[in-house]
Amino acid sequence: MTDRIPASSTPQAHIREEMLGLMQALAEGIRIDGLMADQLSQISDRARLCGEGEMADGLLDVTRQHRVAVLEGQGRLAALEARYAVLFSDEP
């Protein structure tokens, strides 16, 4: 056994891995919110066609919340990507 710490265990490597994981999680959250918004919008349209206007309006409110979450997530992801690029500009 050596006293040397492997390169992947350095604090910078840990931060890099954490940031990459967070970016992946944000991207997945954005994808899921987008899918939810699309599905809820379609259900809302069907509800309106069935004469369920109040239900359709409620579903559209939830749809809007998911669309806003997509935009917020995209903003967070862009900010994190920019920070990552600054911190790890010397990496491929």
XYZ file of C-alpha atoms in Angstrom:
92
model
C 0.000 0.000 0.000
C 1.239 3.484 -0.793
C 0.687 6.803 0.906
C -0.087 8.390 -2.428
C -3.722 9.341 -3.069
C -4.993 8.360 -6.524
C -5.632 11.285 -8.869
C -9.363 10.525 -9.022
C -9.595 11.090 -5.265
C -8.361 14.658 -5.346
C -10.736 17.333 -4.099
C -10.884 18.828 -7.589
C -11.794 15.460 -9.107
C -14.521 15.071 -6.505
C -15.931 18.517 -7.298
C -15.804 17.721 -11.012
C -17.687 14.447 -10.501
C -20.273 16.155 -8.287
C -20.841 18.909 -10.843
C -21.197 16.395 -13.683
C -23.677 14.409 -11.612
C -25.663 17.539 -10.828
C -25.716 18.528 -14.499
C -27.007 15.080 -15.418
C -29.683 15.257 -12.727
C -30.767 18.714 -13.890
C -30.932 17.569 -17.501
C -33.047 14.570 -16.507
C -35.351 16.781 -14.438
C -35.773 19.133 -17.391
C -36.596 16.192 -19.636
C -39.163 14.818 -17.204
C -40.810 18.206 -16.625
C -41.067 18.668 -20.387
C -42.668 15.261 -20.823
C -45.096 15.938 -17.980
C -46.068 19.275 -19.493
C -46.690 17.674 -22.889
C -48.782 14.869 -21.415
C -50.814 17.155 -19.168
C -51.465 19.500 -22.069
C -52.846 16.628 -24.122
C -55.020 15.453 -21.237
C -56.254 19.004 -20.762
C -57.237 19.190 -24.430
C -59.162 15.925 -24.122
C -60.907 17.113 -20.970
C -61.987 20.307 -22.713
C -63.348 18.291 -25.651
C -65.368 16.231 -23.155
C -66.900 19.374 -21.693
C -64.733 19.382 -18.574
C -63.575 22.989 -18.812
C -62.801 23.398 -15.129
C -60.678 20.265 -15.101
C -58.958 21.354 -18.322
C -58.111 24.731 -16.782
C -56.683 23.049 -13.679
C -54.550 20.771 -15.815
C -53.304 23.752 -17.804
C -52.211 25.415 -14.563
C -50.156 22.341 -13.696
C -48.844 22.264 -17.275
C -47.648 25.857 -16.902
C -45.882 24.976 -13.655
C -43.971 22.227 -15.448
C -43.107 24.556 -18.341
C -41.775 27.122 -15.857
C -39.787 24.352 -14.140
C -38.254 23.503 -17.532
C -37.158 27.113 -18.044
C -35.810 27.401 -14.514
C -33.959 24.115 -14.894
C -32.469 25.236 -18.194
C -31.249 28.418 -16.519
C -29.708 26.492 -13.633
C -28.087 24.034 -16.021
C -26.658 26.820 -18.183
C -25.221 28.552 -15.111
C -23.702 25.312 -13.841
C -22.249 24.508 -17.274
C -20.692 27.976 -17.426
C -19.191 27.549 -13.966
C -17.932 24.080 -14.882
C -16.276 25.483 -18.012
C -14.440 28.063 -15.914
C -13.329 25.606 -13.237
C -12.269 22.856 -15.610
C -11.224 24.764 -18.722
C -8.008 22.770 -18.976
C -9.846 19.424 -19.272
C -11.116 17.809 -22.486
